[in-house]
PDB file of C-alpha atoms in Angstrom:
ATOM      1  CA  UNK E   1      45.467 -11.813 -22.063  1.00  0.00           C
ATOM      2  CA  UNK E   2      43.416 -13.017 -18.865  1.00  0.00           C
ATOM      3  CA  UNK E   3      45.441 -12.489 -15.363  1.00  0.00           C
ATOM      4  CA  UNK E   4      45.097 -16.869 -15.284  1.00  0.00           C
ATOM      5  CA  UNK E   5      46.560 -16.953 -18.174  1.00  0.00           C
ATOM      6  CA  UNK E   6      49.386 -14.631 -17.261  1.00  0.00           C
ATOM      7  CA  UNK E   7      49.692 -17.063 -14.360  1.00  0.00           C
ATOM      8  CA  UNK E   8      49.876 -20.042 -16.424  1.00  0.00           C
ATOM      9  CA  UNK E   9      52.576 -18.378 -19.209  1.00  0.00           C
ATOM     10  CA  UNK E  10      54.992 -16.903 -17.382  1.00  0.00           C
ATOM     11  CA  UNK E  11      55.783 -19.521 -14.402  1.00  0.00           C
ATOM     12  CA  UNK E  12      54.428 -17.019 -11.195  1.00  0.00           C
ATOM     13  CA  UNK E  13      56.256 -18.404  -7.798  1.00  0.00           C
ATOM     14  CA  UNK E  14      53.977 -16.446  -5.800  1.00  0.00           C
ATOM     15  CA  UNK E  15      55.174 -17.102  -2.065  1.00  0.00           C
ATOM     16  CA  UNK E  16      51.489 -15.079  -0.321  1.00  0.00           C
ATOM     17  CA  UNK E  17      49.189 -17.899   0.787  1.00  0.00           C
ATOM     18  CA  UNK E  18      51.700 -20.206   2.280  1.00  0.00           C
ATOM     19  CA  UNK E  19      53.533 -17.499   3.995  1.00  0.00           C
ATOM     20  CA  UNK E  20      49.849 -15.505   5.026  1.00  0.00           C
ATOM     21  CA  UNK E  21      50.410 -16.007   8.701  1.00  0.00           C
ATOM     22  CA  UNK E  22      53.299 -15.155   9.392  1.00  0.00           C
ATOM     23  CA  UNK E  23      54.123 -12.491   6.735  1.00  0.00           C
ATOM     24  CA  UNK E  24      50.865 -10.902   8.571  1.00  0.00           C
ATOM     25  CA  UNK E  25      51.833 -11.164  11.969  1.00  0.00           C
ATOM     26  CA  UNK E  26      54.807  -9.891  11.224  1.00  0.00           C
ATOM     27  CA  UNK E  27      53.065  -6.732  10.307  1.00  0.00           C
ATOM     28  CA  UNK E  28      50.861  -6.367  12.833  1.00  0.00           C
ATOM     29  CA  UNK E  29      54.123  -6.471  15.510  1.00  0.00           C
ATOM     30  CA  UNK E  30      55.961  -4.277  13.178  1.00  0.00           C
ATOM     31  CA  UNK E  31      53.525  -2.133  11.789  1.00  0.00           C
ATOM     32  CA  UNK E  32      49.956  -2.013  13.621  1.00  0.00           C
ATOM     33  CA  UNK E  33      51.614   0.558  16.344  1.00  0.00           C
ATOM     34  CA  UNK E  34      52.386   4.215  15.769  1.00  0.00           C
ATOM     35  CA  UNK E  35      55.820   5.450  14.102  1.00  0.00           C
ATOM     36  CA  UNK E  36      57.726   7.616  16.561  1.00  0.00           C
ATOM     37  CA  UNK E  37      56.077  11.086  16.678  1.00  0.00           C
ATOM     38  CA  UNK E  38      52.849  10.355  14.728  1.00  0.00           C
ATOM     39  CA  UNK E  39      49.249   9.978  15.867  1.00  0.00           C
ATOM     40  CA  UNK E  40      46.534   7.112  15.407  1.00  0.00           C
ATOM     41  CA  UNK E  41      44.032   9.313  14.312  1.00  0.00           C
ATOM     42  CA  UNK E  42      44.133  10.321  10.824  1.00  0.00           C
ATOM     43  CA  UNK E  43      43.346  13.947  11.506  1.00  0.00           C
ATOM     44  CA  UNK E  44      44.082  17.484   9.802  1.00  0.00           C
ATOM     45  CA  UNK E  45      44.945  20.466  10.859  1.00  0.00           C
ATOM     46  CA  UNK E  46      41.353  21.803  11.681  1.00  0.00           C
ATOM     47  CA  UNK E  47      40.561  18.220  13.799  1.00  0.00           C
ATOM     48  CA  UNK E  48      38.193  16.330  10.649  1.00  0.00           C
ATOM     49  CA  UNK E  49      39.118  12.963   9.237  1.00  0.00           C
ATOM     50  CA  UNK E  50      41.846  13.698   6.475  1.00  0.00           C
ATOM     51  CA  UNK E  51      41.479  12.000   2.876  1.00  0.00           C
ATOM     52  CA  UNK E  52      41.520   8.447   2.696  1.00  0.00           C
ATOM     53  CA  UNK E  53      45.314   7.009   2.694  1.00  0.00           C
ATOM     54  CA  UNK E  54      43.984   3.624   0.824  1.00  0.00           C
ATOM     55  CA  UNK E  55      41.898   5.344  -1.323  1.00  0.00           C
ATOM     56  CA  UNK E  56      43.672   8.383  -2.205  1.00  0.00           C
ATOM     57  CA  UNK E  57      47.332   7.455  -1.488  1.00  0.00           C
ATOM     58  CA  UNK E  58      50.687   9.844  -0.802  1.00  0.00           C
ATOM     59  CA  UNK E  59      52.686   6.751  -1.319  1.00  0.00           C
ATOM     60  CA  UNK E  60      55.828   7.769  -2.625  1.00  0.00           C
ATOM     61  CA  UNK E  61      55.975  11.002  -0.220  1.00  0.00           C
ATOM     62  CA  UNK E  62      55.467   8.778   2.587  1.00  0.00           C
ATOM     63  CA  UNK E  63      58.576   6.135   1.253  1.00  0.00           C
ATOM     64  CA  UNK E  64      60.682   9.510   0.988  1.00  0.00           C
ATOM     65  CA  UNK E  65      59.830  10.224   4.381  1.00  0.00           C
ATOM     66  CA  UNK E  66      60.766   7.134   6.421  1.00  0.00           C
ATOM     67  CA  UNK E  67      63.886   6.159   4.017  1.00  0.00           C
ATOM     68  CA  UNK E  68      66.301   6.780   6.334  1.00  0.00           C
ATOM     69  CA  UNK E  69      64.695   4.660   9.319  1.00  0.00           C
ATOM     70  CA  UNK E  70      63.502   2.476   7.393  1.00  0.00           C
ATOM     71  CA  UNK E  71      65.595  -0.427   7.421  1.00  0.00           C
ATOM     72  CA  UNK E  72      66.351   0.358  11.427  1.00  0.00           C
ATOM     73  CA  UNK E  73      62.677  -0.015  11.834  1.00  0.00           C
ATOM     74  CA  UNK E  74      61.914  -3.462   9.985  1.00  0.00           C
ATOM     75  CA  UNK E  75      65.201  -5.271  10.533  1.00  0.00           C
ATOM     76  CA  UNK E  76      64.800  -7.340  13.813  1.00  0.00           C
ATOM     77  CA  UNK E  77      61.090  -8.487  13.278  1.00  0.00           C
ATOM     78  CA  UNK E  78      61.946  -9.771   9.683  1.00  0.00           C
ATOM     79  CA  UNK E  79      64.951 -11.388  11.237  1.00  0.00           C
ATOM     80  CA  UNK E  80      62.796 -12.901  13.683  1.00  0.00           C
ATOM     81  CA  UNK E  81      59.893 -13.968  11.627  1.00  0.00           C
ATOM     82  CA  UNK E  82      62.468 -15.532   8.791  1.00  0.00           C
ATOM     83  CA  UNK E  83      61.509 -12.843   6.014  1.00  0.00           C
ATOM     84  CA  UNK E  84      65.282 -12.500   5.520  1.00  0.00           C
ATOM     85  CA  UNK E  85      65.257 -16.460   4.848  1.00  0.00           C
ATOM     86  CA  UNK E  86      61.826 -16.242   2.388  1.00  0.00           C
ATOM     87  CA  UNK E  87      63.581 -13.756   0.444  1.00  0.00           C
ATOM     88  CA  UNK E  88      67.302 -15.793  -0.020  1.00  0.00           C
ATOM     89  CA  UNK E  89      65.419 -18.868  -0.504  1.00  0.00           C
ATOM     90  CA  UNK E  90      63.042 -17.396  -3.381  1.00  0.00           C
ATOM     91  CA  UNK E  91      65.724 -15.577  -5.245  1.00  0.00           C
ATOM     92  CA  UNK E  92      68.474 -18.440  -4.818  1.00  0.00           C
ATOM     93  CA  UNK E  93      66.159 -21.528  -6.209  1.00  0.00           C
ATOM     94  CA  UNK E  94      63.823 -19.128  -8.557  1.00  0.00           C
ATOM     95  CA  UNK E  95      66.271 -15.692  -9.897  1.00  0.00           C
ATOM     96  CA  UNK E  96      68.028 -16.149 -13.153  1.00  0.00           C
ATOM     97  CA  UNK E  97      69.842 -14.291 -15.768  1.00  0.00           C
ATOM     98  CA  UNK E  98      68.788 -10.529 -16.588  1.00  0.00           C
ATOM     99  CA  UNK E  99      66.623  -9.638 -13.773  1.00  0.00           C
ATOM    100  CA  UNK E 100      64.382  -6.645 -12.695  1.00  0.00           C
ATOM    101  CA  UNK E 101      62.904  -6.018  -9.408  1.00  0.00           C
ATOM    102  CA  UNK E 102      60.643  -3.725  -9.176  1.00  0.00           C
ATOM    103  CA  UNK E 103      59.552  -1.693  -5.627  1.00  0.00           C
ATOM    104  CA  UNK E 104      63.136  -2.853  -4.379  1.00  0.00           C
ATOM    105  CA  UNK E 105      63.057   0.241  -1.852  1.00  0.00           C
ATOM    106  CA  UNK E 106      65.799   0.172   0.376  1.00  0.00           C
ATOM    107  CA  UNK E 107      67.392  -3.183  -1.374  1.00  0.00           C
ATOM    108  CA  UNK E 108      66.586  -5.739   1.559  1.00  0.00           C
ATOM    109  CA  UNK E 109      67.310  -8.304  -1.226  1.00  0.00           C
ATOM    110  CA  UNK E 110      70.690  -7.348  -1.941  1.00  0.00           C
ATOM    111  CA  UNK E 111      73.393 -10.163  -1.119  1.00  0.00           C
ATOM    112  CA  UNK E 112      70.509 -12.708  -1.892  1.00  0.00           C
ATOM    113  CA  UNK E 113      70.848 -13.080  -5.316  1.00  0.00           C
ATOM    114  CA  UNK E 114      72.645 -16.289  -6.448  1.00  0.00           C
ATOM    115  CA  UNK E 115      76.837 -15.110  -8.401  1.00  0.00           C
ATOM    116  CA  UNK E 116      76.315 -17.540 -10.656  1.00  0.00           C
ATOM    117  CA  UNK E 117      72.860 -18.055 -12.367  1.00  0.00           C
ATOM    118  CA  UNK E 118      72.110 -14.347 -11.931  1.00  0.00           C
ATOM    119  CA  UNK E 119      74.006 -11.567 -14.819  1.00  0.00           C
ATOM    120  CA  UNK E 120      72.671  -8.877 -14.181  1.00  0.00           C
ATOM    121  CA  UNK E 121      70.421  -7.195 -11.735  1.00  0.00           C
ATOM    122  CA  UNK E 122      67.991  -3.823 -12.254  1.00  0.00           C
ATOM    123  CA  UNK E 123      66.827  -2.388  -8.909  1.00  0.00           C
ATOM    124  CA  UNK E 124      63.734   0.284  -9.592  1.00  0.00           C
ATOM    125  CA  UNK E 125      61.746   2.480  -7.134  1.00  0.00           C
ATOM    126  CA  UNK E 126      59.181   5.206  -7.274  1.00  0.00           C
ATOM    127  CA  UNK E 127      61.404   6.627  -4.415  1.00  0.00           C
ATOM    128  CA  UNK E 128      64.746   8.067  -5.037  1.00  0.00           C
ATOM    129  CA  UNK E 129      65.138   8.729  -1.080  1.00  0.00           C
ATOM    130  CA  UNK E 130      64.455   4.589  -0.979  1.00  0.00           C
ATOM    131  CA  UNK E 131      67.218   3.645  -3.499  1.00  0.00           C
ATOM    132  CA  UNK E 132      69.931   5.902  -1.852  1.00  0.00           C
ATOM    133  CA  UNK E 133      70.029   3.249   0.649  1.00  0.00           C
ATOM    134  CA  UNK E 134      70.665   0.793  -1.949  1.00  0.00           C
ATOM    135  CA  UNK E 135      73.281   2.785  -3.529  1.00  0.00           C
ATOM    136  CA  UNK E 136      74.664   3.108  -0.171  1.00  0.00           C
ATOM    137  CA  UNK E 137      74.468  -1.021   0.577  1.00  0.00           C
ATOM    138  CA  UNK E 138      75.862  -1.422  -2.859  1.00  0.00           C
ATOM    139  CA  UNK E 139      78.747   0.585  -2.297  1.00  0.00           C
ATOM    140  CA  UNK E 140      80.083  -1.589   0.241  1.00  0.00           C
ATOM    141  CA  UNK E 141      80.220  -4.825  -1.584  1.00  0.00           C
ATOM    142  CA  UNK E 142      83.002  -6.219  -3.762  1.00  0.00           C
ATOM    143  CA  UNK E 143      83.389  -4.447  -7.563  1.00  0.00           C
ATOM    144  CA  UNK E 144      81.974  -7.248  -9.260  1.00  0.00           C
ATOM    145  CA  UNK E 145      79.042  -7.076  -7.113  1.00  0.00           C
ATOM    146  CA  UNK E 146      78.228  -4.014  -7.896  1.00  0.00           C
ATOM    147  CA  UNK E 147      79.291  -3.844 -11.340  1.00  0.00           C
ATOM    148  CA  UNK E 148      75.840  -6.673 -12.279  1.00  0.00           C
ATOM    149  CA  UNK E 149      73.606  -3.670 -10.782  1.00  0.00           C
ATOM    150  CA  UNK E 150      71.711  -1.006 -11.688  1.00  0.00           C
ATOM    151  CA  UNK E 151      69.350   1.222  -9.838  1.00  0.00           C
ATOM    152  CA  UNK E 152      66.705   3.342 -11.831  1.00  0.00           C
ATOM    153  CA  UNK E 153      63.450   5.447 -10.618  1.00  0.00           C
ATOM    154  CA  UNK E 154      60.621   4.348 -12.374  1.00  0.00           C
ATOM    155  CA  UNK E 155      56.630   4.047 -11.842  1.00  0.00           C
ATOM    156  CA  UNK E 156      56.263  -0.034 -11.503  1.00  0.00           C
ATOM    157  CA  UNK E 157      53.346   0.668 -13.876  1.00  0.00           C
ATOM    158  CA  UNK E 158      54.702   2.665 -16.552  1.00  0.00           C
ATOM    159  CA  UNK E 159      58.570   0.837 -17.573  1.00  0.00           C
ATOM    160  CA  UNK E 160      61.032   2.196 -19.486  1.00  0.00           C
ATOM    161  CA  UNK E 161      62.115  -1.331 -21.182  1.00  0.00           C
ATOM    162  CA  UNK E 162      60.706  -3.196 -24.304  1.00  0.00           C
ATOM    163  CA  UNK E 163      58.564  -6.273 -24.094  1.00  0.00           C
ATOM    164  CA  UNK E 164      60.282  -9.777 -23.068  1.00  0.00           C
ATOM    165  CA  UNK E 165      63.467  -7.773 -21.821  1.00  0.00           C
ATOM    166  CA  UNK E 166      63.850  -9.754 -18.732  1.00  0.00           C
ATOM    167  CA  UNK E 167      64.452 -13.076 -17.491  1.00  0.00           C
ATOM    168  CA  UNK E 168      63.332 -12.940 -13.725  1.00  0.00           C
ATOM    169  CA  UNK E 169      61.257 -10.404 -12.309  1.00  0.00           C
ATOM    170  CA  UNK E 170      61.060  -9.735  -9.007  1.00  0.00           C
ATOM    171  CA  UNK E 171      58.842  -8.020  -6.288  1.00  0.00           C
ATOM    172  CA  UNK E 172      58.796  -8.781  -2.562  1.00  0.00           C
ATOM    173  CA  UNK E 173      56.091  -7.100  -0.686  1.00  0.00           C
ATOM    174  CA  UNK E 174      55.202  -4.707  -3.380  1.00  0.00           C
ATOM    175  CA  UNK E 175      51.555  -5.328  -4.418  1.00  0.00           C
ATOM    176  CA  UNK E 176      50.476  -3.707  -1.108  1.00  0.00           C
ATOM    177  CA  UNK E 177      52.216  -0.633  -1.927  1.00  0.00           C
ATOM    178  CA  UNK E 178      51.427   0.232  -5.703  1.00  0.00           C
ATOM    179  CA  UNK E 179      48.589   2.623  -6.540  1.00  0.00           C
ATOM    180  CA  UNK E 180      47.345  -0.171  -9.093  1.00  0.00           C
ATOM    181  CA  UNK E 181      48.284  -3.232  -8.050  1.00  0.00           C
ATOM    182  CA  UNK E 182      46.866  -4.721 -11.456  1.00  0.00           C
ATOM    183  CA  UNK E 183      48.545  -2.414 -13.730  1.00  0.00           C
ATOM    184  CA  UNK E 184      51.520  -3.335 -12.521  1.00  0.00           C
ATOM    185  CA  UNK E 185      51.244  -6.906 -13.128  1.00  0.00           C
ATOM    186  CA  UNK E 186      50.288  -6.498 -16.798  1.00  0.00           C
ATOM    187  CA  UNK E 187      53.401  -4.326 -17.160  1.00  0.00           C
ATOM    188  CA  UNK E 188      55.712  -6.904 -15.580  1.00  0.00           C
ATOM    189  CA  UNK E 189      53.664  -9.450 -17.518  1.00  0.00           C
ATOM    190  CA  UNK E 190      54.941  -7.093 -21.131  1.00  0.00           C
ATOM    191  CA  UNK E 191      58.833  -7.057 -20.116  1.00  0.00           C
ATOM    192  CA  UNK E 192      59.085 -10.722 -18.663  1.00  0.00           C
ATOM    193  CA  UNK E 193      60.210 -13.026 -21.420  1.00  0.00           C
ATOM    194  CA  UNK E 194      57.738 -16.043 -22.139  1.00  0.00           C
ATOM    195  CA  UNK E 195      60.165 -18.343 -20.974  1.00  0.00           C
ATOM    196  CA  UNK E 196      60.840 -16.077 -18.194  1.00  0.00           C
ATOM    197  CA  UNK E 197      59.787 -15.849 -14.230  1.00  0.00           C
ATOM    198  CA  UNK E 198      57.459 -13.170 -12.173  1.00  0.00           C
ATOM    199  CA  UNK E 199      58.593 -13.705  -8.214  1.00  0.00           C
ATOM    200  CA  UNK E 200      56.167 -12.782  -6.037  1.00  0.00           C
ATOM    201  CA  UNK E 201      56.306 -12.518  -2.064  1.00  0.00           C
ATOM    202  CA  UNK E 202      53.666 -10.963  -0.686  1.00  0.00           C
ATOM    203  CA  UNK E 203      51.421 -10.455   2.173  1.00  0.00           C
ATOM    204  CA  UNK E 204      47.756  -9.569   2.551  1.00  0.00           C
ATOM    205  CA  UNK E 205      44.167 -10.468   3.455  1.00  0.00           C
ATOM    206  CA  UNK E 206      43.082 -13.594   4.582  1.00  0.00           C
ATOM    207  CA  UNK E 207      39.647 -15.809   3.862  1.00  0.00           C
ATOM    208  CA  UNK E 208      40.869 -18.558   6.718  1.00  0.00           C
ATOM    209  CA  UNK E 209      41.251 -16.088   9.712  1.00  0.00           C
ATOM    210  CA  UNK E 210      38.354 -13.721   9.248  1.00  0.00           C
ATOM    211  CA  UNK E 211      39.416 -12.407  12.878  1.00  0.00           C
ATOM    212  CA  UNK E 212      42.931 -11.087  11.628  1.00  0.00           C
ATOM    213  CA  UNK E 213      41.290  -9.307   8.029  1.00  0.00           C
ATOM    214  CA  UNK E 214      39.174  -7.934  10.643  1.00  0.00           C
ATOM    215  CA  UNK E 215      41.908  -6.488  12.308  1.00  0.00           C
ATOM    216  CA  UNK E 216      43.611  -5.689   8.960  1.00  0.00           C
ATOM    217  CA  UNK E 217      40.741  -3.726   7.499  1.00  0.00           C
ATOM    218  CA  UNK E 218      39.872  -1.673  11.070  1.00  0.00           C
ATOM    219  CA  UNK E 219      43.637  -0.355  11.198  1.00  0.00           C
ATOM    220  CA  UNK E 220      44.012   0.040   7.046  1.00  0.00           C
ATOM    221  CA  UNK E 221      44.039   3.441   7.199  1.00  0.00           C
ATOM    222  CA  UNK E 222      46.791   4.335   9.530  1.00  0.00           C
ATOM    223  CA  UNK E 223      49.052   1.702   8.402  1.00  0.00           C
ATOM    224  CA  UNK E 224      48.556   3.251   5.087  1.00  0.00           C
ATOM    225  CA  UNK E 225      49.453   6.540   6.414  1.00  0.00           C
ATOM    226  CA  UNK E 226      52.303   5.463   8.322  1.00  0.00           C
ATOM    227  CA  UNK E 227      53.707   2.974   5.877  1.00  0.00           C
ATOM    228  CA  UNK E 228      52.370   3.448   2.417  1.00  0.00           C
ATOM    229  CA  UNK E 229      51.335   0.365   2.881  1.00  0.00           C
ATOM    230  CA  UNK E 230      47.751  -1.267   2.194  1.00  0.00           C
ATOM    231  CA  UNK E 231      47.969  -4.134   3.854  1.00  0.00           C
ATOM    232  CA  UNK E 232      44.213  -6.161   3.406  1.00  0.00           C
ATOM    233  CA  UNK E 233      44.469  -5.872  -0.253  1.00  0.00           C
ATOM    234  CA  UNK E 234      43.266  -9.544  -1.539  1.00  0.00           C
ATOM    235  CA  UNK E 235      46.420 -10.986  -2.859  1.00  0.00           C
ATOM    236  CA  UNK E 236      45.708 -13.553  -4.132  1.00  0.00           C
ATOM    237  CA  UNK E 237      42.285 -11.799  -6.359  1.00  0.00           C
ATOM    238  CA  UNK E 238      44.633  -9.377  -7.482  1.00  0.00           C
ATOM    239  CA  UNK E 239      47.142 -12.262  -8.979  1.00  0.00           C
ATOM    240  CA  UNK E 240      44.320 -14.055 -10.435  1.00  0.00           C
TER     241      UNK E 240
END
């Protein structure tokens, strides 16, 4: 089955084009500087250029790494740039019955999905460091709350659960962070029901502002480094 046609079957709300702007700027304020203590230059220990972080990615060593500042880091620009607000609004008008979200990291979406429409909720991660946060999040919220999730590690591109398992799938600012972007898809594509939902909110390169992919595709390599995050991957072409 074609990518369009994946589009057309299982109802994609992809929030990435409408959101571009912002969802970018947001990352160049939050994300275009240095972490605390590392360098701009991706350098080894004898001085050359290292391998390529977007190319050859460490992704899920670099999630373990930052885990525990994570969520310190990001919190005030996504509050500030309404990410927070994109996420409850997506989940509360779009999540429904058994749902999975896949690269759910930290769990920035927790207390966002809807106590009624939603059962159950699934909460995967290539990074167990990332989902100890959850756990933690989750263990201050109310027993019923936690009693409709689960957290699992799993490879987004290789799930442990039949075809048409789920109702809603969702992944917020994942496709910039998965080794194969594609592959991932299709396998959401295999365990989303055919009456079901793939949510998508997303950020990436532009074709309107030339300027900022410019600026996205000069600093792609130490974001990647920094963040495990490829950040002027083509969205959209990827979704197609």
């Amino acid at each position: 089955m074609s990518m369009s046609t994946y589009a057309r079957r299982f109802g994609i709300v992809a929030v990435s084009g409408s959101v571009y702007v912002g969802a970018v700027y947001l990352g160049i304020q939050l994300y275009g500087g240095e972490r605390k203590g590392q360098q701009q230059a991706l350098l080894g220990e004898d001085g050359n250029k290292t391998t390529s972080y977007v190319l050859d990615p460490r992704r899920t060593a670099t999630f373990q790494k930052i885990a525990y500042s994570y969520d310190d880091e990001i919190a005030k620009d996504e509050f500030v740039m309404g990410i927070n607000l994109m996420r409850r609004a997506l989940l509360y008008f779009h999540a429904t019955g058994n749902v999975l979200e896949v690269g759910a990291g930290t769990g920035r979406n927790l207390g966002y999905y809807p106590s009624g429409s939603v059962k159950k909720i699934t909460l995967t991660d290539s990074s167990d460091k990332m989902l100890e946060k959850a756990k933690e999040k989750l263990s201050g919220m109310s027993t019923a709350e936690k009693a409709r999730h689960e957290v699992m590690v799993t490879d987004a591109s290789h799930l442990p659960y039949p075809d048409n398992s789920f109702d809603t799938i969702v992944d917020t600012f994942g496709l910039c962070s998965f080794d194969d972007p594609t592959a991932v898809l299709k396998e959401l594509q295999r365990v989303c029901k055919p009456d079901g939902k793939i949510l998508l909110l997303e950020h990436g390169r532009t074709k309107a502002y030339t300027g900022l992919s410019s600026y996205l595709d000069k600093h792609a390599e130490r974001h990647a480094k920094n963040w495990g995050c490829v950040w002027n991957r083509d969205i959209d072409k990827i979704v197609e």
